[in-house]
PDB file of C-alpha atoms (C1' of nucleotides) in Angstrom:
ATOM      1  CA  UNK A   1    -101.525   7.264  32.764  1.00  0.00           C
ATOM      2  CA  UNK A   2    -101.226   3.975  32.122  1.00  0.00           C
ATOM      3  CA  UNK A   3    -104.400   2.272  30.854  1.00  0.00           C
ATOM      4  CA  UNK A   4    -105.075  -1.539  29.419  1.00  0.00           C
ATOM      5  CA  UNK A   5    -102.886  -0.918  26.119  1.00  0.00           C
ATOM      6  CA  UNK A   6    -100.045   1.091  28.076  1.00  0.00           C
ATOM      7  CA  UNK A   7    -100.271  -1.935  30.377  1.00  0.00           C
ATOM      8  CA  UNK A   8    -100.296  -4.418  27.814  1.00  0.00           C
ATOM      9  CA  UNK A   9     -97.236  -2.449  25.966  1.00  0.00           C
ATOM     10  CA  UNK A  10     -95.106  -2.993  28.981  1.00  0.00           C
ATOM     11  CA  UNK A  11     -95.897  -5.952  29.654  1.00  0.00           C
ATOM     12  CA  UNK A  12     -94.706  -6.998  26.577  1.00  0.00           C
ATOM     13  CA  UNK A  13     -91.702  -4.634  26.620  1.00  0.00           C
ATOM     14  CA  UNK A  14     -90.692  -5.606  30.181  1.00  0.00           C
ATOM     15  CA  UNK A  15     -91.182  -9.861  29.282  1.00  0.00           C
ATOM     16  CA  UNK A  16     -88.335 -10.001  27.642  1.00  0.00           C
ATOM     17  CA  UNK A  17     -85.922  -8.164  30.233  1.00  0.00           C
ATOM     18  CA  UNK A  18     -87.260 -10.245  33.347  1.00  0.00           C
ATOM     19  CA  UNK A  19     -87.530 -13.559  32.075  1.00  0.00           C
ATOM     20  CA  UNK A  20     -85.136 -16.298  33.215  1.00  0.00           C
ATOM     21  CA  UNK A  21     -83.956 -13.552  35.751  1.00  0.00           C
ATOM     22  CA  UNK A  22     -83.127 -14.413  39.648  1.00  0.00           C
ATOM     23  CA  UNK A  23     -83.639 -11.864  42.334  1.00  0.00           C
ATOM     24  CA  UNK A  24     -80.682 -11.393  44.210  1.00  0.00           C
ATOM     25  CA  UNK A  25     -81.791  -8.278  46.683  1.00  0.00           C
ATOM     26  CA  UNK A  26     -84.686  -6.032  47.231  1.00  0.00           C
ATOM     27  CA  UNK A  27     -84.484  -3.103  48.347  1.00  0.00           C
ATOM     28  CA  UNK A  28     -87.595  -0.805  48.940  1.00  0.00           C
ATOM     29  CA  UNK A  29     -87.401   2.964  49.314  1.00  0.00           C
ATOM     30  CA  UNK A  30     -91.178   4.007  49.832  1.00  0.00           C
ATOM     31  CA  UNK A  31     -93.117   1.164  52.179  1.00  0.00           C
ATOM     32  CA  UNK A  32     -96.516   2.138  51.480  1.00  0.00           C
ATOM     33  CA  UNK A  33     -95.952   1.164  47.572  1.00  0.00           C
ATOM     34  CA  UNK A  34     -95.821  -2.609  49.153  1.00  0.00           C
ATOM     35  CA  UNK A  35     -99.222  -3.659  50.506  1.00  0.00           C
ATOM     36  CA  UNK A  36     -98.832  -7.651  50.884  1.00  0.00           C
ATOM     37  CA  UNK A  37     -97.727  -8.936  53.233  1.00  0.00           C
ATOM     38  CA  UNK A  38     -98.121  -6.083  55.330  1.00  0.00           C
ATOM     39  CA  UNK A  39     -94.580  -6.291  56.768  1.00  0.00           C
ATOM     40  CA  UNK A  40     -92.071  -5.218  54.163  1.00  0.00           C
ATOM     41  CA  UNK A  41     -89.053  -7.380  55.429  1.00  0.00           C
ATOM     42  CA  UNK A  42     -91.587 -10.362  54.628  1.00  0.00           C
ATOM     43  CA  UNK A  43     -91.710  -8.871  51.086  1.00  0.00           C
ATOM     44  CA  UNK A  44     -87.686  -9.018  50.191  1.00  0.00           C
ATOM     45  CA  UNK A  45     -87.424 -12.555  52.113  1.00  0.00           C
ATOM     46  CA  UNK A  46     -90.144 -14.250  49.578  1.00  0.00           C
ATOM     47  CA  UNK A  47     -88.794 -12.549  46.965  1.00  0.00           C
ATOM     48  CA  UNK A  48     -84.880 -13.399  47.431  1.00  0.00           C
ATOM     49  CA  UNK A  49     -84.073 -16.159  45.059  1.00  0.00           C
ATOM     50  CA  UNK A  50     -87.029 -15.906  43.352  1.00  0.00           C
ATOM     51  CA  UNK A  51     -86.764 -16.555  39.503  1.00  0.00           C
ATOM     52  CA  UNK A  52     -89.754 -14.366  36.861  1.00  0.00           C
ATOM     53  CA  UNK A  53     -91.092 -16.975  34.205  1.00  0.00           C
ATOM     54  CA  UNK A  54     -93.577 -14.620  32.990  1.00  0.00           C
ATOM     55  CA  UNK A  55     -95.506 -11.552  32.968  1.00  0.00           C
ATOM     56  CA  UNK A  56     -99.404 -11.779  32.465  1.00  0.00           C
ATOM     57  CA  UNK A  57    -101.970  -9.033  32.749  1.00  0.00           C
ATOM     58  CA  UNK A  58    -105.360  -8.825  34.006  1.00  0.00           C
ATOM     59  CA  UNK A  59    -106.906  -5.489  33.240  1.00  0.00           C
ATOM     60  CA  UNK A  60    -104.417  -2.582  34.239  1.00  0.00           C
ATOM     61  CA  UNK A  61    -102.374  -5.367  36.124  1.00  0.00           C
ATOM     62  CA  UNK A  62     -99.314  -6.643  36.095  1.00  0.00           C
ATOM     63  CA  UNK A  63     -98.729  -9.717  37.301  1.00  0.00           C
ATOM     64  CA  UNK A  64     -95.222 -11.086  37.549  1.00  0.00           C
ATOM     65  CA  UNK A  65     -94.686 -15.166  37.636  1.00  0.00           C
ATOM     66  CA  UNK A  66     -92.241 -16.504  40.095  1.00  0.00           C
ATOM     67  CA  UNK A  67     -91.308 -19.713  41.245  1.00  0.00           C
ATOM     68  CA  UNK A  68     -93.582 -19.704  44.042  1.00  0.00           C
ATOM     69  CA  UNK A  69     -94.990 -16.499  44.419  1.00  0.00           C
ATOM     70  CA  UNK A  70     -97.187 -13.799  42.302  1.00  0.00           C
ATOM     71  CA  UNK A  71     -96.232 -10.319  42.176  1.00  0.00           C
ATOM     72  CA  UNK A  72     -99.045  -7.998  41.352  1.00  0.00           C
ATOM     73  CA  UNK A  73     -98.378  -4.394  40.481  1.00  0.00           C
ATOM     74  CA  UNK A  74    -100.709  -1.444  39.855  1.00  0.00           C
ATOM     75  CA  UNK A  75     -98.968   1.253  38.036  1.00  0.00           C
ATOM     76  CA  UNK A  76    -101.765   4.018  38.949  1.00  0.00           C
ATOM     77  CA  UNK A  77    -100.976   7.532  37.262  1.00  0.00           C
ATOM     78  CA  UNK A  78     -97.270   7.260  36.441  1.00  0.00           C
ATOM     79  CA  UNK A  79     -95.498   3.784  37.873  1.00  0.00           C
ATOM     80  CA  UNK A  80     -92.620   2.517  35.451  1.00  0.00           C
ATOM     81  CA  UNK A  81     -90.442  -0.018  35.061  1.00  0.00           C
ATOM     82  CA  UNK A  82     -87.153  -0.183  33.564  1.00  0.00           C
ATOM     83  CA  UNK A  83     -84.279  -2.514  33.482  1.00  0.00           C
ATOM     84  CA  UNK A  84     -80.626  -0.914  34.337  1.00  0.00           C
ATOM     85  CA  UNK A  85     -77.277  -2.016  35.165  1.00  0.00           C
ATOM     86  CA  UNK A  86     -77.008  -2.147  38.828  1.00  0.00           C
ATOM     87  CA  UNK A  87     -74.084   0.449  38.389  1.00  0.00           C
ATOM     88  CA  UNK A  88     -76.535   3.060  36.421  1.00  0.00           C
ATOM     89  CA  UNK A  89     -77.365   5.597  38.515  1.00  0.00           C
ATOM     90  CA  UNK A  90     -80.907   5.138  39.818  1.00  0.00           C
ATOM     91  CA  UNK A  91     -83.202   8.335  39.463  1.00  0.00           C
ATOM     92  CA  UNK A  92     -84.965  10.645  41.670  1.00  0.00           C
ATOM     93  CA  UNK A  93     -87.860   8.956  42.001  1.00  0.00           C
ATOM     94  CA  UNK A  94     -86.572   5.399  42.616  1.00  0.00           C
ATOM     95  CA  UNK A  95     -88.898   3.406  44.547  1.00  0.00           C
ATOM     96  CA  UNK A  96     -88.489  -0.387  44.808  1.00  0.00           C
ATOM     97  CA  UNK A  97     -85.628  -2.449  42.805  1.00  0.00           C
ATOM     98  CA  UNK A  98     -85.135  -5.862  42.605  1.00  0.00           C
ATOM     99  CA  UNK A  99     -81.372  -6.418  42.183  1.00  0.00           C
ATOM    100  CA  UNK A 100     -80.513  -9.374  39.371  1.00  0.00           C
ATOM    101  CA  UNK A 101     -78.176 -12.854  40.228  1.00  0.00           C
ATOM    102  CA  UNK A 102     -76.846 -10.738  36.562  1.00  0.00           C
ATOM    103  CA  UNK A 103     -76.211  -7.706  37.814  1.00  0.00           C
ATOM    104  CA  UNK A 104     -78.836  -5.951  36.263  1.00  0.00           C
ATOM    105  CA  UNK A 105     -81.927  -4.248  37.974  1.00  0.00           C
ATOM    106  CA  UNK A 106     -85.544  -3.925  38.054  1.00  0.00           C
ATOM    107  CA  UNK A 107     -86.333  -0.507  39.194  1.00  0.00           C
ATOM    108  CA  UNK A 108     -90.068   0.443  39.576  1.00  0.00           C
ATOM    109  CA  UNK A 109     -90.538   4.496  39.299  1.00  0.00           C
ATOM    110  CA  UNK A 110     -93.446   6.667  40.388  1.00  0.00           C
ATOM    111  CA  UNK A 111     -93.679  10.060  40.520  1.00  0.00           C
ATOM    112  CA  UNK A 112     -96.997  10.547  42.439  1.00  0.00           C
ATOM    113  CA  UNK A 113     -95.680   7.088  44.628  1.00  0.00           C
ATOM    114  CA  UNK A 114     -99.842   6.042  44.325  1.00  0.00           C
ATOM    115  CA  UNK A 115     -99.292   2.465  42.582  1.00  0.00           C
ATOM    116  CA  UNK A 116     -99.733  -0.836  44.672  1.00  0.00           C
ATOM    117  CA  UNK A 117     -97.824  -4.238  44.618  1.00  0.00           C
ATOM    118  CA  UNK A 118     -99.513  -7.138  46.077  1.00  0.00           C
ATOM    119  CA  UNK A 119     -97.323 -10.487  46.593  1.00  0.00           C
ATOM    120  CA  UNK A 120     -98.976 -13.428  46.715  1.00  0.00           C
ATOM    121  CA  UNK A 121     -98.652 -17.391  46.935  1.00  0.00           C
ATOM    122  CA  UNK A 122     -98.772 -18.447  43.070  1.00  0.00           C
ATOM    123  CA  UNK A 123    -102.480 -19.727  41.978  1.00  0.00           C
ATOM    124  CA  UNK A 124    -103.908 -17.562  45.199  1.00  0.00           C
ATOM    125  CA  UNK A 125    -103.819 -13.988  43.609  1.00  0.00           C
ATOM    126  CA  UNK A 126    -107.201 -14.106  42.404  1.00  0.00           C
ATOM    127  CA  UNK A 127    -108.703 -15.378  45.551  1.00  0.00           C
ATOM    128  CA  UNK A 128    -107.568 -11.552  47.051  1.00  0.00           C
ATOM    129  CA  UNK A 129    -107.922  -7.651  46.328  1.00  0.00           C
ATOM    130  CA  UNK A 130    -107.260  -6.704  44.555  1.00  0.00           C
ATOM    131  CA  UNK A 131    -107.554  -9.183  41.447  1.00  0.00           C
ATOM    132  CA  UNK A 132    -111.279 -11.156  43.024  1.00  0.00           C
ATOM    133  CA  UNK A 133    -113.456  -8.529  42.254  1.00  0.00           C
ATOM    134  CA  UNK A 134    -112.277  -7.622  38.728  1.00  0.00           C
ATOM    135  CA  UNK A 135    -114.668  -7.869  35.941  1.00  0.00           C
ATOM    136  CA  UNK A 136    -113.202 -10.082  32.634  1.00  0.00           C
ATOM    137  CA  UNK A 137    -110.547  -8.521  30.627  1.00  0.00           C
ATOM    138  CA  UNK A 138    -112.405  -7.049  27.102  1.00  0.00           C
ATOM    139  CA  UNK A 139    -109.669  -9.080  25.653  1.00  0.00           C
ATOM    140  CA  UNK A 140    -110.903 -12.497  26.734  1.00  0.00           C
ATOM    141  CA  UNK A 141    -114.046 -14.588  25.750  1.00  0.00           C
ATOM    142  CA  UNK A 142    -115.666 -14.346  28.820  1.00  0.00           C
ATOM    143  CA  UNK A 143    -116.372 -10.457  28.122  1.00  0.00           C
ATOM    144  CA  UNK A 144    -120.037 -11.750  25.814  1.00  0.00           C
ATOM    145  CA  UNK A 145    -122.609  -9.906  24.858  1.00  0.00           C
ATOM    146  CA  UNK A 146    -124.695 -11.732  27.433  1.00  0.00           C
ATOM    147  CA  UNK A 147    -122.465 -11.143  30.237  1.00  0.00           C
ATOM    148  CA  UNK A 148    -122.313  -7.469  29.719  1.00  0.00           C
ATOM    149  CA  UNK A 149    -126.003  -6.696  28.592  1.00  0.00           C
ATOM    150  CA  UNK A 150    -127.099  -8.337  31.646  1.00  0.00           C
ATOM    151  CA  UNK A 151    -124.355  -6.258  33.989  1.00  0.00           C
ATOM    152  CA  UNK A 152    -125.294  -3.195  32.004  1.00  0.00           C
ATOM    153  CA  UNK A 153    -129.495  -3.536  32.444  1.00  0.00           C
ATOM    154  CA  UNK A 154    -129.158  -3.588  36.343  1.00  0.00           C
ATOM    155  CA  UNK A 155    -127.542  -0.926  36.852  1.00  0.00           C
ATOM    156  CA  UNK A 156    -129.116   2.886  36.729  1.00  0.00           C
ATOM    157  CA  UNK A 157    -125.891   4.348  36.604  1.00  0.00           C
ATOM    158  CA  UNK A 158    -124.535   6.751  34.019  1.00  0.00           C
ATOM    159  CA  UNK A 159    -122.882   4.722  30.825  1.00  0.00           C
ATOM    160  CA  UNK A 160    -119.557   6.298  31.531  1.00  0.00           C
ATOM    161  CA  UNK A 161    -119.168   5.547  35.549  1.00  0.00           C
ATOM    162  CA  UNK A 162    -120.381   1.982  34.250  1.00  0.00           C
ATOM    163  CA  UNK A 163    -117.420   1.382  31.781  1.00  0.00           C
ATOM    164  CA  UNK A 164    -115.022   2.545  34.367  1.00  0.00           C
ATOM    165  CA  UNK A 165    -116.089   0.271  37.066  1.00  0.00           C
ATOM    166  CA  UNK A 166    -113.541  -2.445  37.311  1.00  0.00           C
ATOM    167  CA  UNK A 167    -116.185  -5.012  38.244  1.00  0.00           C
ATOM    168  CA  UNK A 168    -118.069  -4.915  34.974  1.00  0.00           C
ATOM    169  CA  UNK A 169    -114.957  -4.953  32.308  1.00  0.00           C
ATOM    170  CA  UNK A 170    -111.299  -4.471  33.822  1.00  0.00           C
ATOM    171  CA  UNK A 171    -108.748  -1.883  31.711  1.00  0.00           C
ATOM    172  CA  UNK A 172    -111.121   0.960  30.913  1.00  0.00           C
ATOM    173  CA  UNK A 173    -110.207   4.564  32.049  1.00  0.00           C
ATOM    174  CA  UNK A 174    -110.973   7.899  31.337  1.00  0.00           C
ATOM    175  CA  UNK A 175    -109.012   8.175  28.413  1.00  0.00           C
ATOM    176  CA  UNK A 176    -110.631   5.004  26.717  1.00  0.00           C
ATOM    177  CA  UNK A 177    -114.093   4.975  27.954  1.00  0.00           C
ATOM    178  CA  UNK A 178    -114.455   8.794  26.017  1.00  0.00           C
ATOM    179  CA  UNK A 179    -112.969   7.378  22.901  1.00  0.00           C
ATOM    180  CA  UNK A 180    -115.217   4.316  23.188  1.00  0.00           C
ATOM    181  CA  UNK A 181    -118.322   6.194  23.954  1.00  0.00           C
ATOM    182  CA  UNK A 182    -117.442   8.642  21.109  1.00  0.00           C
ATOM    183  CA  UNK A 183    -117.336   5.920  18.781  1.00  0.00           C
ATOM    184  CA  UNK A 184    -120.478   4.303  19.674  1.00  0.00           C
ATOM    185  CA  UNK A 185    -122.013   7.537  19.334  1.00  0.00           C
ATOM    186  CA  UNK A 186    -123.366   7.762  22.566  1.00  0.00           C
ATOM    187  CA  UNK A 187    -123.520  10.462  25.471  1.00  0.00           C
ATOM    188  CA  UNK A 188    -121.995   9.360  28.329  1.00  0.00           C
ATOM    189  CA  UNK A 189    -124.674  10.727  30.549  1.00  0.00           C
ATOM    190  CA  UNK A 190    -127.358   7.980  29.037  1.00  0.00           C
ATOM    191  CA  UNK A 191    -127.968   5.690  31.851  1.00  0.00           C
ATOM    192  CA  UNK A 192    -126.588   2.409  31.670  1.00  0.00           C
ATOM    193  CA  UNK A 193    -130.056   0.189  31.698  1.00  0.00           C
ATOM    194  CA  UNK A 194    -131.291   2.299  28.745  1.00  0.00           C
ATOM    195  CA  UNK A 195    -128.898   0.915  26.348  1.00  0.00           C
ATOM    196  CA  UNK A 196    -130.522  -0.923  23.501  1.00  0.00           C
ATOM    197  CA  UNK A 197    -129.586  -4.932  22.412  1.00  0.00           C
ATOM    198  CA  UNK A 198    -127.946  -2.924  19.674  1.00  0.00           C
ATOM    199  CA  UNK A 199    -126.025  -0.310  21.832  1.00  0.00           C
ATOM    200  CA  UNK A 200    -124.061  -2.292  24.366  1.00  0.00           C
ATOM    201  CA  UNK A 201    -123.180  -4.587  21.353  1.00  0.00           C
ATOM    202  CA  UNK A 202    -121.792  -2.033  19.525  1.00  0.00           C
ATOM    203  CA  UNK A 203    -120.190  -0.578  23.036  1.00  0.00           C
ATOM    204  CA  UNK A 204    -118.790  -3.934  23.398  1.00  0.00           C
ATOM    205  CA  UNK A 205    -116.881  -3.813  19.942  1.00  0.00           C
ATOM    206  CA  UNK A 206    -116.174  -0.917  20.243  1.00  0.00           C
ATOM    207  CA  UNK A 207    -114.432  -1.000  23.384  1.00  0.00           C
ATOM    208  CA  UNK A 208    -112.271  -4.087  22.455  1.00  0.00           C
ATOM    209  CA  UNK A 209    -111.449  -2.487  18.872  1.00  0.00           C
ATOM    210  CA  UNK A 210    -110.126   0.665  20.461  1.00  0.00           C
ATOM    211  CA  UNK A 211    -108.186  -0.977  23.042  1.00  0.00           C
ATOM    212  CA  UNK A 212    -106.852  -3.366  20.083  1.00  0.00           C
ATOM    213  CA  UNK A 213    -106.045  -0.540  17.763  1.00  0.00           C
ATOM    214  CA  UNK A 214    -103.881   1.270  21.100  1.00  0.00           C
ATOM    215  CA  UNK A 215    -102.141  -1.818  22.214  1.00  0.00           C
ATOM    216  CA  UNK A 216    -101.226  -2.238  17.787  1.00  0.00           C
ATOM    217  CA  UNK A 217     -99.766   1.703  18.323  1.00  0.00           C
ATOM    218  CA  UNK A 218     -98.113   0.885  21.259  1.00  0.00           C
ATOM    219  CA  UNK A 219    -100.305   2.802  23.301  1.00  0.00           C
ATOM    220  CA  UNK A 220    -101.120   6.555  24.168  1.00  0.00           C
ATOM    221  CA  UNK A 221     -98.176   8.639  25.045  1.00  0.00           C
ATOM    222  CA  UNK A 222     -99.752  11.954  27.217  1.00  0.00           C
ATOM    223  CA  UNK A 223     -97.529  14.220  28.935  1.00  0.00           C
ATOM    224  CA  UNK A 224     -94.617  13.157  29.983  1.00  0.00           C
ATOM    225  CA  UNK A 225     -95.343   9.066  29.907  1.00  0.00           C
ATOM    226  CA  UNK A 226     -93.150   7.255  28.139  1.00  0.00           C
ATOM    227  CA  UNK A 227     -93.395   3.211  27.967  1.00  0.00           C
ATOM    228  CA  UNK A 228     -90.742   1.011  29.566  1.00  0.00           C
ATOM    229  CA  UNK A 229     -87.791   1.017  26.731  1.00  0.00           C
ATOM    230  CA  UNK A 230     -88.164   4.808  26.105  1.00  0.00           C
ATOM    231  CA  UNK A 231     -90.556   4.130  22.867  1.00  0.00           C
ATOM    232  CA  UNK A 232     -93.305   6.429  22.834  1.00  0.00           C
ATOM    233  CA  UNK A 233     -97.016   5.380  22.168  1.00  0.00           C
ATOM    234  CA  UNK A 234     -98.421   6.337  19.037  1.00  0.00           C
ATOM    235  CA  UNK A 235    -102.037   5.888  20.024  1.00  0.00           C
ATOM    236  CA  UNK A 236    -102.386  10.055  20.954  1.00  0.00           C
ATOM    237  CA  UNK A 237    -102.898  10.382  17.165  1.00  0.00           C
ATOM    238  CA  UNK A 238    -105.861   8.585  16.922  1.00  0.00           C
ATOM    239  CA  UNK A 239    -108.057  10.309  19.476  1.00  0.00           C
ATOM    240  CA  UNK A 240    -110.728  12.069  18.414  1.00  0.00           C
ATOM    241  CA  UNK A 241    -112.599  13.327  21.682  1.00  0.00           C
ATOM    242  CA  UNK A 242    -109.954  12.806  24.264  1.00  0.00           C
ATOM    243  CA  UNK A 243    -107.770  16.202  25.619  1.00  0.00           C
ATOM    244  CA  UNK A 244    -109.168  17.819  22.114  1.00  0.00           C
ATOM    245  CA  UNK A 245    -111.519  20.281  23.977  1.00  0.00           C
ATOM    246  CA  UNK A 246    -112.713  22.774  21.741  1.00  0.00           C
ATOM    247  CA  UNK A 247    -110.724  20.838  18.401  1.00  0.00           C
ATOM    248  CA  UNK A 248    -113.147  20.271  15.376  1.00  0.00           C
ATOM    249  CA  UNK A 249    -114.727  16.829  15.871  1.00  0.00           C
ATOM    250  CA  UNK A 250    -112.584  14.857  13.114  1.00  0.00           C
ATOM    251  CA  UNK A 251    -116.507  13.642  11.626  1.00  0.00           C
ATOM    252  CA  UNK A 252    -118.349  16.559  11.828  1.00  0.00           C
ATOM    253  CA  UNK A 253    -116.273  19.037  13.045  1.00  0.00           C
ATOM    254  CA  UNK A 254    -118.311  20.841  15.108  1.00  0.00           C
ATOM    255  CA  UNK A 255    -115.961  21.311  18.539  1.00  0.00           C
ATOM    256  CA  UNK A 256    -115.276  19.090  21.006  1.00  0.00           C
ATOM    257  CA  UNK A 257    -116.940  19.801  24.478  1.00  0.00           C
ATOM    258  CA  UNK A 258    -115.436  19.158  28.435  1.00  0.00           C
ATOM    259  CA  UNK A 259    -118.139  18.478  30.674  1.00  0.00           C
ATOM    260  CA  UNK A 260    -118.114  16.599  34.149  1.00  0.00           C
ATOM    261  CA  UNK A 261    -119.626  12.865  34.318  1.00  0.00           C
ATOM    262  CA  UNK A 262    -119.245  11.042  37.859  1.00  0.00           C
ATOM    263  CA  UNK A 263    -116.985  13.139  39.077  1.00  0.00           C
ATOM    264  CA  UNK A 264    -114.667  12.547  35.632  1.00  0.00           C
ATOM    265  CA  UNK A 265    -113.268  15.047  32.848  1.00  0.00           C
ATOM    266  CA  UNK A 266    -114.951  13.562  30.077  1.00  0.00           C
ATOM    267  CA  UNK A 267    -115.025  14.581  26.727  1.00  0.00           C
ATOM    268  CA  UNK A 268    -117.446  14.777  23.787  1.00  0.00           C
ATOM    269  CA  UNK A 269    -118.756  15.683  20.401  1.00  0.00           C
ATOM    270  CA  UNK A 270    -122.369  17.574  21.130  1.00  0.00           C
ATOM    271  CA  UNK A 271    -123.417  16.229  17.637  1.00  0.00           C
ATOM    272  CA  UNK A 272    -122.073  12.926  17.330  1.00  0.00           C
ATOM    273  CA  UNK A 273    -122.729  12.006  20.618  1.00  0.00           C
ATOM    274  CA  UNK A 274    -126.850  12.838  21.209  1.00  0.00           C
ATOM    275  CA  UNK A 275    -128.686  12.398  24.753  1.00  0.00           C
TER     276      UNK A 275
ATOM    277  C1'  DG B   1    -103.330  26.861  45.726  1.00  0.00           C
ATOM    278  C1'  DG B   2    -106.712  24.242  43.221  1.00  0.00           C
ATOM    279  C1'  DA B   3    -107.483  20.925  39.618  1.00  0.00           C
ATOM    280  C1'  DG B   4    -106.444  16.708  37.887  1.00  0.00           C
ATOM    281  C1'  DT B   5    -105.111  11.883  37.878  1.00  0.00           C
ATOM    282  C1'  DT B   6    -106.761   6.060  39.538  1.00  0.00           C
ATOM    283  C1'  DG B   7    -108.884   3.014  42.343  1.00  0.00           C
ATOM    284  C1'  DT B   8    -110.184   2.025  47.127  1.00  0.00           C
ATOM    285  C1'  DT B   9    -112.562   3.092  51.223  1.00  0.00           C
ATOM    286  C1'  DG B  10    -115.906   5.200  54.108  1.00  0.00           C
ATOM    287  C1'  DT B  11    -120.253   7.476  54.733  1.00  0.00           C
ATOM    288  C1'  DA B  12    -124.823   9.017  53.789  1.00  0.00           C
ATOM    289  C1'  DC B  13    -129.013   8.103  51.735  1.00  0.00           C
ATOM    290  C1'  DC B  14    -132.932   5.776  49.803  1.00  0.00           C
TER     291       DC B  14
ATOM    292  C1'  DG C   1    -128.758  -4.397  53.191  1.00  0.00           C
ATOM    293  C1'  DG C   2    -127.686  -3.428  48.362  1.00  0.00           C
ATOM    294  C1'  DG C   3    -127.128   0.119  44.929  1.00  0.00           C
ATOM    295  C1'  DT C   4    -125.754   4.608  44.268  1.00  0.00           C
ATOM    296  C1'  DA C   5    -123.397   9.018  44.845  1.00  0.00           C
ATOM    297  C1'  DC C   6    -120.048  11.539  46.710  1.00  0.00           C
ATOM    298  C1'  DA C   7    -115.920  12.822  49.283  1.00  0.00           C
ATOM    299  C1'  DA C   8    -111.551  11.768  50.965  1.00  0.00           C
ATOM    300  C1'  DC C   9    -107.192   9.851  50.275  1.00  0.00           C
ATOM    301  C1'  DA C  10    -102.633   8.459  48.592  1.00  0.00           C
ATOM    302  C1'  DA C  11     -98.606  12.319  46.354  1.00  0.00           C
ATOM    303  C1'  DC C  12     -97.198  15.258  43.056  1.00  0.00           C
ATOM    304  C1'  DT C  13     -97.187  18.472  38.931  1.00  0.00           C
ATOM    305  C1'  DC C  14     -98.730  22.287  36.498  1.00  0.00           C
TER     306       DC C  14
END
DNA sequence: GGAGTTGTTGTACC
DNA sequence: GGGTACAACAACTC
């Protein structure tokens, strides 16, 4: 479940493999992944001869530099990417590969088959969903104290459907928005405007030291997700309120609760974290 | 067979 | 008409 620091991990992983590469073929085994253009033949002809200078990230998304075009990719609940020989057998669950001038292959994998690539004219992807309604990345300047205190006050939302909505700060999900919230030591059912000065700022830190402190552990590995060269994430170790329903809180170990918030499994100390 | 998973979309409501 | 809440949806695993 691939989350800012997953994102980030690959994207660092997957730089390296990509780079200086020419696409030679495309093939696509599952149309619906591809959702511009709308016509998939339009997709492979752009892409043909095509060579990847860079991966960036905005948020949970990829976004894969070509000569003239931007590929944007959504990995959802289980997309991966790996880098094979064309002559390795491709697994089950095989969706899209872009075949290498090299003879190697970019393979994009998804169980579940819900993540999204977008192509798009380099220096137009923000101008389009999905990337032109996305809030700043925590990671960069723009994501002040101003900026969020004044998103946060006009909205009567709960604090927890707030940090996952996109538009306000982009790379937040369930897993990170209970460990944020946890460390903050606040309830996620507060409602966003009632946050003091004092609050969002320390929400603010908090939420760019956690995701920090997971992208320096390589991420969080949960089930069966493992990170584009097979390394697992080290981040699981670290959580103290996420998936440890009814484990001692690791400050006052008093047991971890599972409640619903906006629909959400979310997950917190009863003590710690005070209405 | 229902819950869970993300983000988008549609609908209802105030 | 904007903000909010909720359900449905994509597809699959457990």
């Amino acid at each position: 479940m691939p989350e800012l620091p997953e994102v980030e991990t690959i994207r660092r992983t997957l730089k390296r493999f990509v780079e200086q590469k020419t696409i030679e073929n495309v093939d696509v085994f599952w149309p619906k992944i591809i959702k511009q253009p709308d016509d998939v033949e339009m997709f492979k002809t752009q892409l043909i001869g095509q060579t990847f200078h860079d991966i960036k990230r905005k948020g949970k998304f990829l976004l894969f530099c070509l000569d003239d075009y931007v590929l944007v990719s959504h990995l959802r609940m289980e997309g991966k990417y790996n880098v094979w020989p064309k002559e390795e057998p491709r697994q089950k669950h095989t969706h899209v590969v872009f075949t290498f001038t090299n003879g190697e292959e970019l393979r994009y994998n998804d169980v579940r088959k819900f993540g999204t690539m977008h192509l798009f004219p380099k220096d137009t992807e923000f101008d389009y969903n999905p990337l032109n309604k996305l809030g700043p990345d925590p990671f960069d300047a723009s994501f002040t104290f101003d900026y969020f205190y004044e998103k946060l006050k006009k909205t009567t939302r709960y604090i927890k459907p707030a940090l996952l909505d996109q538009s306000i700060v982009t790379g937040l999900g369930n897993i990170y928005v209970d460990e944020t919230l946890f460390k903050s030591r606040i309830h996620p059912l507060r409602r966003a405007h009632t946050l003091t000065k004092a609050e969002v700022e320390l929400v603010r830190k908090n939420t760019i030291e956690t995701l920090q402190e997971a992208v320096n552990l390589g991420g969080t590995t949960i089930r069966s997700y493992v990170s584009t060269d097979g390394d697992m994430g080290m981040f699981q170790q670290e959580l103290f309120v996420y998936g440890q329903t009814d484990e001692p809180c690791k400050i006052c170990h008093e047991p971890i609760e599972k409640l619903k918030v906006g629909g959400r499994g979310t997950h917190i100390c009863p003590t710690c974290q005070k209405k």
